[in-house]
């Protein structure tokens, strides 16, 4: 139907599909499935945190080279990083959504010496600090910041 919001579509269609039809077995999860699900939360608007909770069980490390893999179109524009963060700024607006994004990134980036990680990870972490001052002491944030050479 025309005029439905991303939140309505998620709540009425995607969420019931995941709860009632999608296989629950973790053995069916693969990096390809994880990559497909990783971008779903960004498309759900204000349901971002709920969507991360729904897809979390299917997320595992995959080759995430860009925040585009998570549904965020981050690019450096003529006005600097600020211009490029429009899609991130529209979705990640509260401490809850910022923590959900950290959790999604943490589940998607392997615990290895040199994991594949988004090119824009440092800029994303910097953005998160504007949403949650003091998050720098969080263990997940610390791990991701060490991978990105954030400071």
mmCIF file of C-alpha atoms in Angstrom:
data_model
loop_
_atom_site.group_PDB
_atom_site.id
_atom_site.type_symbol
_atom_site.label_atom_id
_atom_site.label_comp_id
_atom_site.label_asym_id
_atom_site.label_seq_id
_atom_site.Cartn_x
_atom_site.Cartn_y
_atom_site.Cartn_z
ATOM 1 C CA UNK A 1 0.000 0.000 0.000
ATOM 2 C CA UNK A 2 1.213 3.489 -0.803
ATOM 3 C CA UNK A 3 2.239 5.704 2.071
ATOM 4 C CA UNK A 4 3.288 2.976 4.477
ATOM 5 C CA UNK A 5 6.245 3.902 6.613
ATOM 6 C CA UNK A 6 9.353 1.740 6.975
ATOM 7 C CA UNK A 7 8.326 1.161 10.587
ATOM 8 C CA UNK A 8 4.873 -0.094 9.581
ATOM 9 C CA UNK A 9 6.272 -2.372 6.890
ATOM 10 C CA UNK A 10 8.751 -3.833 9.360
ATOM 11 C CA UNK A 11 6.167 -4.326 12.100
ATOM 12 C CA UNK A 12 3.426 -5.779 9.875
ATOM 13 C CA UNK A 13 5.488 -7.786 7.381
ATOM 14 C CA UNK A 14 9.158 -8.347 8.133
ATOM 15 C CA UNK A 15 8.986 -8.920 11.888
ATOM 16 C CA UNK A 16 6.197 -11.558 11.664
ATOM 17 C CA UNK A 17 8.067 -13.237 8.794
ATOM 18 C CA UNK A 18 11.230 -13.492 10.901
ATOM 19 C CA UNK A 19 9.346 -14.704 13.979
ATOM 20 C CA UNK A 20 7.016 -17.182 12.308
ATOM 21 C CA UNK A 21 8.581 -18.368 9.043
ATOM 22 C CA UNK A 22 12.337 -17.841 8.925
ATOM 23 C CA UNK A 23 14.265 -20.908 10.199
ATOM 24 C CA UNK A 24 15.504 -20.402 13.765
ATOM 25 C CA UNK A 25 18.452 -22.765 13.574
ATOM 26 C CA UNK A 26 21.814 -21.072 13.913
ATOM 27 C CA UNK A 27 23.368 -23.834 11.834
ATOM 28 C CA UNK A 28 21.632 -22.325 8.802
ATOM 29 C CA UNK A 29 23.386 -19.014 9.355
ATOM 30 C CA UNK A 30 26.324 -18.166 7.131
ATOM 31 C CA UNK A 31 28.346 -15.055 6.319
ATOM 32 C CA UNK A 32 26.145 -14.558 3.247
ATOM 33 C CA UNK A 33 22.956 -14.692 5.338
ATOM 34 C CA UNK A 34 24.545 -12.407 7.938
ATOM 35 C CA UNK A 35 25.450 -9.838 5.287
ATOM 36 C CA UNK A 36 21.899 -9.904 3.921
ATOM 37 C CA UNK A 37 20.401 -9.351 7.367
ATOM 38 C CA UNK A 38 22.954 -6.728 8.498
ATOM 39 C CA UNK A 39 21.484 -4.035 6.260
ATOM 40 C CA UNK A 40 17.853 -4.684 7.262
ATOM 41 C CA UNK A 41 17.757 -2.622 10.493
ATOM 42 C CA UNK A 42 18.795 0.610 8.745
ATOM 43 C CA UNK A 43 15.790 0.276 6.434
ATOM 44 C CA UNK A 44 13.329 0.067 9.324
ATOM 45 C CA UNK A 45 13.576 3.672 10.464
ATOM 46 C CA UNK A 46 12.615 4.106 14.102
ATOM 47 C CA UNK A 47 12.456 0.314 14.563
ATOM 48 C CA UNK A 48 16.248 0.050 14.211
ATOM 49 C CA UNK A 49 16.921 -1.347 17.699
ATOM 50 C CA UNK A 50 14.019 -3.805 17.493
ATOM 51 C CA UNK A 51 15.241 -4.947 14.078
ATOM 52 C CA UNK A 52 18.778 -5.469 15.393
ATOM 53 C CA UNK A 53 17.302 -7.626 18.168
ATOM 54 C CA UNK A 54 15.346 -9.637 15.572
ATOM 55 C CA UNK A 55 18.293 -10.320 13.246
ATOM 56 C CA UNK A 56 21.011 -10.634 15.922
ATOM 57 C CA UNK A 57 20.800 -14.429 16.018
ATOM 58 C CA UNK A 58 21.646 -14.575 12.294
ATOM 59 C CA UNK A 59 24.597 -12.179 12.421
ATOM 60 C CA UNK A 60 28.133 -13.498 12.358
ATOM 61 C CA UNK A 61 31.369 -12.056 11.001
ATOM 62 C CA UNK A 62 31.268 -11.368 7.290
ATOM 63 C CA UNK A 63 33.318 -9.283 4.880
ATOM 64 C CA UNK A 64 31.958 -5.866 5.792
ATOM 65 C CA UNK A 65 34.166 -3.405 3.950
ATOM 66 C CA UNK A 66 31.846 -0.420 4.202
ATOM 67 C CA UNK A 67 29.015 0.948 6.313
ATOM 68 C CA UNK A 68 27.002 0.485 3.126
ATOM 69 C CA UNK A 69 26.920 -3.205 4.134
ATOM 70 C CA UNK A 70 24.841 -2.058 7.117
ATOM 71 C CA UNK A 71 22.500 0.064 4.993
ATOM 72 C CA UNK A 72 24.196 3.393 5.642
ATOM 73 C CA UNK A 73 25.308 5.498 2.707
ATOM 74 C CA UNK A 74 28.318 7.241 4.166
ATOM 75 C CA UNK A 75 30.507 9.213 1.857
ATOM 76 C CA UNK A 76 32.676 12.220 2.191
ATOM 77 C CA UNK A 77 31.025 15.038 0.302
ATOM 78 C CA UNK A 78 32.046 18.546 -0.574
ATOM 79 C CA UNK A 79 31.029 19.647 2.917
ATOM 80 C CA UNK A 80 33.142 17.002 4.621
ATOM 81 C CA UNK A 81 32.038 14.012 6.638
ATOM 82 C CA UNK A 82 28.910 15.809 7.855
ATOM 83 C CA UNK A 83 27.364 15.771 4.362
ATOM 84 C CA UNK A 84 27.925 12.067 4.040
ATOM 85 C CA UNK A 85 26.303 11.027 7.301
ATOM 86 C CA UNK A 86 22.729 11.906 6.425
ATOM 87 C CA UNK A 87 21.473 8.303 6.395
ATOM 88 C CA UNK A 88 23.282 7.504 9.650
ATOM 89 C CA UNK A 89 21.950 10.650 11.325
ATOM 90 C CA UNK A 90 18.368 9.820 10.319
ATOM 91 C CA UNK A 91 18.443 6.410 12.002
ATOM 92 C CA UNK A 92 20.983 6.614 14.823
ATOM 93 C CA UNK A 93 19.427 9.340 16.939
ATOM 94 C CA UNK A 94 19.286 7.945 20.491
ATOM 95 C CA UNK A 95 21.583 6.121 22.879
ATOM 96 C CA UNK A 96 19.494 2.984 22.285
ATOM 97 C CA UNK A 97 19.986 3.039 18.510
ATOM 98 C CA UNK A 98 23.684 3.891 18.908
ATOM 99 C CA UNK A 99 24.182 0.926 21.272
ATOM 100 C CA UNK A 100 22.298 -1.323 18.852
ATOM 101 C CA UNK A 101 24.585 -0.207 16.031
ATOM 102 C CA UNK A 102 27.642 -0.977 18.189
ATOM 103 C CA UNK A 103 26.211 -4.429 18.923
ATOM 104 C CA UNK A 104 25.546 -5.066 15.230
ATOM 105 C CA UNK A 105 29.082 -4.007 14.302
ATOM 106 C CA UNK A 106 30.573 -6.110 17.086
ATOM 107 C CA UNK A 107 28.722 -9.240 15.926
ATOM 108 C CA UNK A 108 29.691 -8.587 12.291
ATOM 109 C CA UNK A 109 33.428 -7.996 12.748
ATOM 110 C CA UNK A 110 35.493 -11.062 13.583
ATOM 111 C CA UNK A 111 37.605 -11.439 16.700
ATOM 112 C CA UNK A 112 40.853 -12.025 14.810
ATOM 113 C CA UNK A 113 44.149 -10.189 14.521
ATOM 114 C CA UNK A 114 43.220 -8.402 11.290
ATOM 115 C CA UNK A 115 39.467 -8.626 10.745
ATOM 116 C CA UNK A 116 37.651 -7.163 7.794
ATOM 117 C CA UNK A 117 35.975 -3.976 8.968
ATOM 118 C CA UNK A 118 34.160 -1.025 7.406
ATOM 119 C CA UNK A 119 36.397 1.640 5.950
ATOM 120 C CA UNK A 120 34.287 4.279 7.714
ATOM 121 C CA UNK A 121 34.429 2.581 11.137
ATOM 122 C CA UNK A 122 36.454 5.358 12.801
ATOM 123 C CA UNK A 123 34.074 8.045 11.514
ATOM 124 C CA UNK A 124 31.086 5.973 12.639
ATOM 125 C CA UNK A 125 32.530 5.555 16.132
ATOM 126 C CA UNK A 126 33.221 9.273 16.285
ATOM 127 C CA UNK A 127 29.592 9.923 15.352
ATOM 128 C CA UNK A 128 28.433 7.526 18.097
ATOM 129 C CA UNK A 129 30.386 9.531 20.683
ATOM 130 C CA UNK A 130 28.232 12.541 19.791
ATOM 131 C CA UNK A 131 25.124 10.508 20.633
ATOM 132 C CA UNK A 132 26.522 8.842 23.778
ATOM 133 C CA UNK A 133 29.169 10.945 25.505
ATOM 134 C CA UNK A 134 31.464 8.722 27.576
ATOM 135 C CA UNK A 135 30.842 5.578 25.494
ATOM 136 C CA UNK A 136 34.599 5.350 24.934
ATOM 137 C CA UNK A 137 34.926 3.164 28.069
ATOM 138 C CA UNK A 138 32.426 0.567 26.849
ATOM 139 C CA UNK A 139 34.226 -2.751 26.078
ATOM 140 C CA UNK A 140 32.563 -3.127 22.676
ATOM 141 C CA UNK A 141 33.421 0.451 21.742
ATOM 142 C CA UNK A 142 37.014 -0.081 22.913
ATOM 143 C CA UNK A 143 37.416 -3.206 20.774
ATOM 144 C CA UNK A 144 36.021 -1.536 17.688
ATOM 145 C CA UNK A 145 38.044 1.620 18.247
ATOM 146 C CA UNK A 146 41.266 -0.407 18.502
ATOM 147 C CA UNK A 147 40.413 -2.007 15.147
ATOM 148 C CA UNK A 148 39.782 1.349 13.545
ATOM 149 C CA UNK A 149 42.655 3.311 15.078
ATOM 150 C CA UNK A 150 39.903 5.641 16.248
ATOM 151 C CA UNK A 151 41.941 8.069 18.333
#
